mmCIF file of C-alpha atoms in Angstrom:
data_model
loop_
_atom_site.group_PDB
_atom_site.id
_atom_site.type_symbol
_atom_site.label_atom_id
_atom_site.label_comp_id
_atom_site.label_asym_id
_atom_site.label_seq_id
_atom_site.Cartn_x
_atom_site.Cartn_y
_atom_site.Cartn_z
ATOM 1 C CA UNK A 1 11.330 -6.600 13.253
ATOM 2 C CA UNK A 2 9.915 -6.520 9.765
ATOM 3 C CA UNK A 3 10.797 -3.413 7.813
ATOM 4 C CA UNK A 4 11.489 -1.993 4.397
ATOM 5 C CA UNK A 5 14.054 0.681 3.617
ATOM 6 C CA UNK A 6 13.985 2.764 0.482
ATOM 7 C CA UNK A 7 17.104 4.891 0.819
ATOM 8 C CA UNK A 8 16.237 7.385 -1.905
ATOM 9 C CA UNK A 9 13.383 9.773 -1.182
ATOM 10 C CA UNK A 10 13.650 11.414 -4.614
ATOM 11 C CA UNK A 11 15.210 10.226 -7.857
ATOM 12 C CA UNK A 12 15.478 12.295 -11.036
ATOM 13 C CA UNK A 13 16.299 10.740 -14.386
ATOM 14 C CA UNK A 14 16.080 11.911 -17.962
ATOM 15 C CA UNK A 15 13.476 10.462 -20.255
ATOM 16 C CA UNK A 16 14.950 7.477 -22.056
ATOM 17 C CA UNK A 17 17.552 6.828 -19.380
ATOM 18 C CA UNK A 18 17.725 3.672 -17.317
ATOM 19 C CA UNK A 19 16.335 3.507 -13.802
ATOM 20 C CA UNK A 20 17.101 1.597 -10.633
ATOM 21 C CA UNK A 21 15.183 2.128 -7.402
ATOM 22 C CA UNK A 22 16.680 0.568 -4.311
ATOM 23 C CA UNK A 23 14.885 -1.478 -1.698
ATOM 24 C CA UNK A 24 16.243 -3.332 1.324
ATOM 25 C CA UNK A 25 14.091 -5.394 3.624
ATOM 26 C CA UNK A 26 14.267 -7.035 6.999
ATOM 27 C CA UNK A 27 12.115 -10.107 7.459
ATOM 28 C CA UNK A 28 12.473 -13.132 9.694
ATOM 29 C CA UNK A 29 11.345 -15.758 7.215
ATOM 30 C CA UNK A 30 11.053 -16.233 3.488
ATOM 31 C CA UNK A 31 9.733 -12.919 2.226
ATOM 32 C CA UNK A 32 7.108 -12.071 -0.287
ATOM 33 C CA UNK A 33 8.234 -8.863 -1.994
ATOM 34 C CA UNK A 34 6.255 -6.306 -3.907
ATOM 35 C CA UNK A 35 6.669 -3.085 -5.829
ATOM 36 C CA UNK A 36 3.718 -0.733 -6.131
ATOM 37 C CA UNK A 37 3.352 2.529 -8.034
ATOM 38 C CA UNK A 38 1.163 5.424 -6.923
ATOM 39 C CA UNK A 39 0.308 8.161 -9.391
ATOM 40 C CA UNK A 40 -1.395 11.385 -8.285
ATOM 41 C CA UNK A 41 -5.090 10.842 -7.670
ATOM 42 C CA UNK A 42 -4.842 7.136 -8.332
ATOM 43 C CA UNK A 43 -4.716 4.100 -6.127
ATOM 44 C CA UNK A 44 -1.680 1.958 -5.576
ATOM 45 C CA UNK A 45 -1.046 -0.364 -8.486
ATOM 46 C CA UNK A 46 0.971 -3.549 -8.254
ATOM 47 C CA UNK A 47 3.956 -3.514 -10.619
ATOM 48 C CA UNK A 48 5.386 -6.911 -9.760
ATOM 49 C CA UNK A 49 5.815 -9.422 -6.968
ATOM 50 C CA UNK A 50 8.242 -12.121 -5.902
ATOM 51 C CA UNK A 51 7.140 -15.205 -4.003
ATOM 52 C CA UNK A 52 9.632 -17.873 -4.993
ATOM 53 C CA UNK A 53 11.526 -19.306 -7.942
ATOM 54 C CA UNK A 54 13.326 -17.189 -10.479
ATOM 55 C CA UNK A 55 14.891 -14.252 -8.676
ATOM 56 C CA UNK A 56 14.423 -11.929 -11.637
ATOM 57 C CA UNK A 57 10.770 -11.041 -11.975
ATOM 58 C CA UNK A 58 9.080 -9.193 -14.774
ATOM 59 C CA UNK A 59 6.236 -6.809 -14.167
ATOM 60 C CA UNK A 60 3.934 -4.480 -15.977
ATOM 61 C CA UNK A 61 4.980 -1.343 -17.844
ATOM 62 C CA UNK A 62 8.408 -2.769 -18.651
ATOM 63 C CA UNK A 63 9.622 -2.963 -15.049
ATOM 64 C CA UNK A 64 11.638 -5.782 -13.550
ATOM 65 C CA UNK A 65 13.109 -6.489 -10.124
ATOM 66 C CA UNK A 66 15.771 -8.813 -8.816
ATOM 67 C CA UNK A 67 15.620 -10.563 -5.458
ATOM 68 C CA UNK A 68 19.034 -10.917 -3.826
ATOM 69 C CA UNK A 69 18.711 -12.851 -0.596
ATOM 70 C CA UNK A 70 22.346 -12.315 0.408
ATOM 71 C CA UNK A 71 21.874 -8.550 0.233
ATOM 72 C CA UNK A 72 18.265 -8.494 1.479
ATOM 73 C CA UNK A 73 17.459 -6.403 -1.541
ATOM 74 C CA UNK A 74 14.756 -6.207 -4.160
ATOM 75 C CA UNK A 75 15.722 -3.381 -6.522
ATOM 76 C CA UNK A 76 13.395 -2.196 -9.250
ATOM 77 C CA UNK A 77 14.744 -1.508 -12.734
ATOM 78 C CA UNK A 78 13.614 -0.221 -16.079
ATOM 79 C CA UNK A 79 15.908 0.091 -19.110
ATOM 80 C CA UNK A 80 14.316 3.244 -20.523
ATOM 81 C CA UNK A 81 11.922 5.479 -18.613
ATOM 82 C CA UNK A 82 9.021 7.390 -20.090
ATOM 83 C CA UNK A 83 7.569 10.675 -18.835
ATOM 84 C CA UNK A 84 4.490 8.752 -17.731
ATOM 85 C CA UNK A 85 6.625 6.810 -15.227
ATOM 86 C CA UNK A 86 6.816 9.874 -12.988
ATOM 87 C CA UNK A 87 5.126 8.723 -9.778
ATOM 88 C CA UNK A 88 5.865 7.425 -6.296
ATOM 89 C CA UNK A 89 7.127 3.890 -5.973
ATOM 90 C CA UNK A 90 6.739 1.727 -2.904
ATOM 91 C CA UNK A 91 8.565 -1.452 -2.036
ATOM 92 C CA UNK A 92 6.780 -3.786 0.368
ATOM 93 C CA UNK A 93 7.338 -7.071 2.181
ATOM 94 C CA UNK A 94 5.136 -9.768 3.654
ATOM 95 C CA UNK A 95 5.218 -13.499 4.166
ATOM 96 C CA UNK A 96 3.359 -16.674 3.453
ATOM 97 C CA UNK A 97 1.738 -16.587 6.893
ATOM 98 C CA UNK A 98 1.085 -12.878 6.883
ATOM 99 C CA UNK A 99 -2.104 -11.058 6.219
ATOM 100 C CA UNK A 100 -0.512 -7.637 6.001
ATOM 101 C CA UNK A 101 2.070 -5.904 3.869
ATOM 102 C CA UNK A 102 4.787 -3.677 5.319
ATOM 103 C CA UNK A 103 5.550 -0.752 3.032
ATOM 104 C CA UNK A 104 8.629 1.377 2.690
ATOM 105 C CA UNK A 105 8.384 5.159 2.755
ATOM 106 C CA UNK A 106 8.526 5.394 -1.001
ATOM 107 C CA UNK A 107 10.721 6.929 -3.681
ATOM 108 C CA UNK A 108 9.378 9.744 -5.780
ATOM 109 C CA UNK A 109 10.541 9.523 -9.373
ATOM 110 C CA UNK A 110 10.918 12.690 -11.431
ATOM 111 C CA UNK A 111 11.482 12.563 -15.185
ATOM 112 C CA UNK A 112 13.373 15.271 -17.053
ATOM 113 C CA UNK A 113 12.286 15.879 -20.651
ATOM 114 C CA UNK B 1 -14.797 -3.865 -14.340
ATOM 115 C CA UNK B 2 -15.360 -1.743 -11.271
ATOM 116 C CA UNK B 3 -12.475 -1.389 -8.909
ATOM 117 C CA UNK B 4 -12.387 -0.546 -5.236
ATOM 118 C CA UNK B 5 -14.209 2.680 -4.528
ATOM 119 C CA UNK B 6 -13.960 4.929 -1.486
ATOM 120 C CA UNK B 7 -16.162 7.747 -0.337
ATOM 121 C CA UNK B 8 -15.804 10.555 0.279
ATOM 122 C CA UNK B 9 -12.671 11.366 -1.681
ATOM 123 C CA UNK B 10 -11.982 14.242 0.685
ATOM 124 C CA UNK B 11 -13.191 14.894 4.198
ATOM 125 C CA UNK B 12 -12.461 17.979 6.269
ATOM 126 C CA UNK B 13 -13.523 17.929 9.874
ATOM 127 C CA UNK B 14 -12.810 19.696 13.123
ATOM 128 C CA UNK B 15 -10.857 18.319 16.015
ATOM 129 C CA UNK B 16 -13.080 16.267 18.277
ATOM 130 C CA UNK B 17 -15.634 15.350 15.631
ATOM 131 C CA UNK B 18 -16.653 11.869 14.510
ATOM 132 C CA UNK B 19 -16.050 10.690 10.929
ATOM 133 C CA UNK B 20 -16.967 7.669 8.853
ATOM 134 C CA UNK B 21 -15.073 6.569 5.773
ATOM 135 C CA UNK B 22 -16.603 4.072 3.387
ATOM 136 C CA UNK B 23 -15.048 1.398 1.199
ATOM 137 C CA UNK B 24 -16.759 -0.611 -1.546
ATOM 138 C CA UNK B 25 -14.554 -3.567 -2.474
ATOM 139 C CA UNK B 26 -14.458 -5.380 -5.772
ATOM 140 C CA UNK B 27 -17.499 -7.601 -6.054
ATOM 141 C CA UNK B 28 -16.799 -11.101 -4.806
ATOM 142 C CA UNK B 29 -13.663 -10.203 -2.883
ATOM 143 C CA UNK B 30 -13.858 -11.681 0.581
ATOM 144 C CA UNK B 31 -10.804 -9.972 2.050
ATOM 145 C CA UNK B 32 -10.736 -6.261 2.804
ATOM 146 C CA UNK B 33 -7.911 -4.150 4.217
ATOM 147 C CA UNK B 34 -7.617 -0.643 5.587
ATOM 148 C CA UNK B 35 -4.330 1.270 5.492
ATOM 149 C CA UNK B 36 -3.373 4.787 6.554
ATOM 150 C CA UNK B 37 -0.873 6.837 4.589
ATOM 151 C CA UNK B 38 0.512 9.900 6.315
ATOM 152 C CA UNK B 39 2.349 12.588 4.397
ATOM 153 C CA UNK B 40 5.721 11.371 3.194
ATOM 154 C CA UNK B 41 5.139 7.842 4.427
ATOM 155 C CA UNK B 42 4.154 4.537 2.937
ATOM 156 C CA UNK B 43 0.798 2.954 3.672
ATOM 157 C CA UNK B 44 0.506 1.563 7.187
ATOM 158 C CA UNK B 45 -1.719 -1.429 7.917
ATOM 159 C CA UNK B 46 -4.729 -0.803 10.146
ATOM 160 C CA UNK B 47 -7.135 -3.745 9.947
ATOM 161 C CA UNK B 48 -8.007 -6.752 7.822
ATOM 162 C CA UNK B 49 -11.423 -8.395 7.347
ATOM 163 C CA UNK B 50 -12.105 -11.879 6.130
ATOM 164 C CA UNK B 51 -15.799 -11.846 5.358
ATOM 165 C CA UNK B 52 -17.640 -10.041 8.122
ATOM 166 C CA UNK B 53 -15.092 -10.542 10.853
ATOM 167 C CA UNK B 54 -11.969 -8.579 11.663
ATOM 168 C CA UNK B 55 -9.232 -11.172 11.332
ATOM 169 C CA UNK B 56 -6.452 -8.801 12.348
ATOM 170 C CA UNK B 57 -6.935 -5.364 13.898
ATOM 171 C CA UNK B 58 -3.433 -5.063 15.273
ATOM 172 C CA UNK B 59 -2.732 -1.906 13.294
ATOM 173 C CA UNK B 60 -5.506 0.231 14.751
ATOM 174 C CA UNK B 61 -3.648 2.946 16.677
ATOM 175 C CA UNK B 62 -6.074 3.266 19.608
ATOM 176 C CA UNK B 63 -9.670 2.713 20.615
ATOM 177 C CA UNK B 64 -10.857 5.825 18.787
ATOM 178 C CA UNK B 65 -10.578 3.813 15.587
ATOM 179 C CA UNK B 66 -13.101 1.139 14.725
ATOM 180 C CA UNK B 67 -14.138 -0.603 11.528
ATOM 181 C CA UNK B 68 -17.078 -2.763 10.529
ATOM 182 C CA UNK B 69 -18.100 -4.911 7.610
ATOM 183 C CA UNK B 70 -21.554 -6.166 8.594
ATOM 184 C CA UNK B 71 -22.523 -7.966 5.396
ATOM 185 C CA UNK B 72 -19.107 -8.987 4.189
ATOM 186 C CA UNK B 73 -18.971 -6.398 1.445
ATOM 187 C CA UNK B 74 -18.931 -2.660 2.190
ATOM 188 C CA UNK B 75 -16.760 -1.574 5.099
ATOM 189 C CA UNK B 76 -16.822 1.581 7.191
ATOM 190 C CA UNK B 77 -13.860 2.957 9.112
ATOM 191 C CA UNK B 78 -15.025 5.037 12.049
ATOM 192 C CA UNK B 79 -12.897 7.537 13.915
ATOM 193 C CA UNK B 80 -14.151 9.106 17.135
ATOM 194 C CA UNK B 81 -12.912 12.341 18.700
ATOM 195 C CA UNK B 82 -10.661 13.079 15.751
ATOM 196 C CA UNK B 83 -7.260 14.615 16.378
ATOM 197 C CA UNK B 84 -5.034 16.617 14.058
ATOM 198 C CA UNK B 85 -2.650 13.678 13.930
ATOM 199 C CA UNK B 86 -5.370 11.592 12.284
ATOM 200 C CA UNK B 87 -4.983 13.666 9.119
ATOM 201 C CA UNK B 88 -3.882 11.268 6.396
ATOM 202 C CA UNK B 89 -5.052 9.405 3.331
ATOM 203 C CA UNK B 90 -7.005 6.314 4.289
ATOM 204 C CA UNK B 91 -6.677 3.527 1.755
ATOM 205 C CA UNK B 92 -8.843 0.504 1.301
ATOM 206 C CA UNK B 93 -7.863 -2.664 -0.569
ATOM 207 C CA UNK B 94 -9.582 -5.918 -1.370
ATOM 208 C CA UNK B 95 -8.483 -9.327 -2.552
ATOM 209 C CA UNK B 96 -10.245 -12.483 -3.616
ATOM 210 C CA UNK B 97 -9.258 -14.393 -0.525
ATOM 211 C CA UNK B 98 -7.277 -13.361 2.494
ATOM 212 C CA UNK B 99 -5.092 -15.260 4.905
ATOM 213 C CA UNK B 100 -2.231 -15.107 2.439
ATOM 214 C CA UNK B 101 -0.590 -12.369 0.471
ATOM 215 C CA UNK B 102 -0.482 -14.651 -2.541
ATOM 216 C CA UNK B 103 -3.708 -13.005 -3.643
ATOM 217 C CA UNK B 104 -3.169 -9.528 -5.041
ATOM 218 C CA UNK B 105 -4.596 -6.634 -3.086
ATOM 219 C CA UNK B 106 -6.372 -4.065 -5.254
ATOM 220 C CA UNK B 107 -6.345 -0.575 -3.807
ATOM 221 C CA UNK B 108 -8.915 2.183 -3.946
ATOM 222 C CA UNK B 109 -8.029 5.841 -4.580
ATOM 223 C CA UNK B 110 -8.242 6.690 -0.898
ATOM 224 C CA UNK B 111 -10.028 9.223 1.289
ATOM 225 C CA UNK B 112 -8.014 12.263 2.269
ATOM 226 C CA UNK B 113 -8.952 13.202 5.829
ATOM 227 C CA UNK B 114 -8.011 16.618 7.150
ATOM 228 C CA UNK B 115 -8.613 17.417 10.797
ATOM 229 C CA UNK B 116 -8.504 21.140 11.546
#
């Protein structure tokens, strides 16, 4: 069955510190992988996506993610977080013959001043 | 440019009532999606339209839920005989073309439905 696991419900980091949000997926074919961010009162915004090619993908707002097929992972990273990064982050998976995205339960990121 | 809009932003109703939630996609987007996000969960797929037709309604939880898109633009999600378990944020998304996730889905801000 297709699924996404985000093992951390909450993550707290200090402003300026590095960040890694974990994501593991289960998918029966070549996956399309996504990271979305959801800020209070705002819609989901796509941070980055992986379809094929280079396994390290760059996104908006200084985020990047690395696809590791052997580990079925697609972790999100940022070298230095800003207070404005506080939000909920969702990892998601789909496929080239899919018309729907399967989302994880999300990780809420808190930033300490 | 204008993004995806959803109305109302909040809807409070009583158990057993009928509700309609509206989605205005980005102009020119042929694909439209509805998702439901319950508290503490990620968005869950409900239905996908390509033009006027529902291409995939496999996520609708039961026959109390129905959605239409009569002119291929605005869509309405309809819930009959609402139950407390229907309380959630209902998200709408649109993309330029469907049938593949290669085209980015743009999400609206959602409608928060509360069933008392």
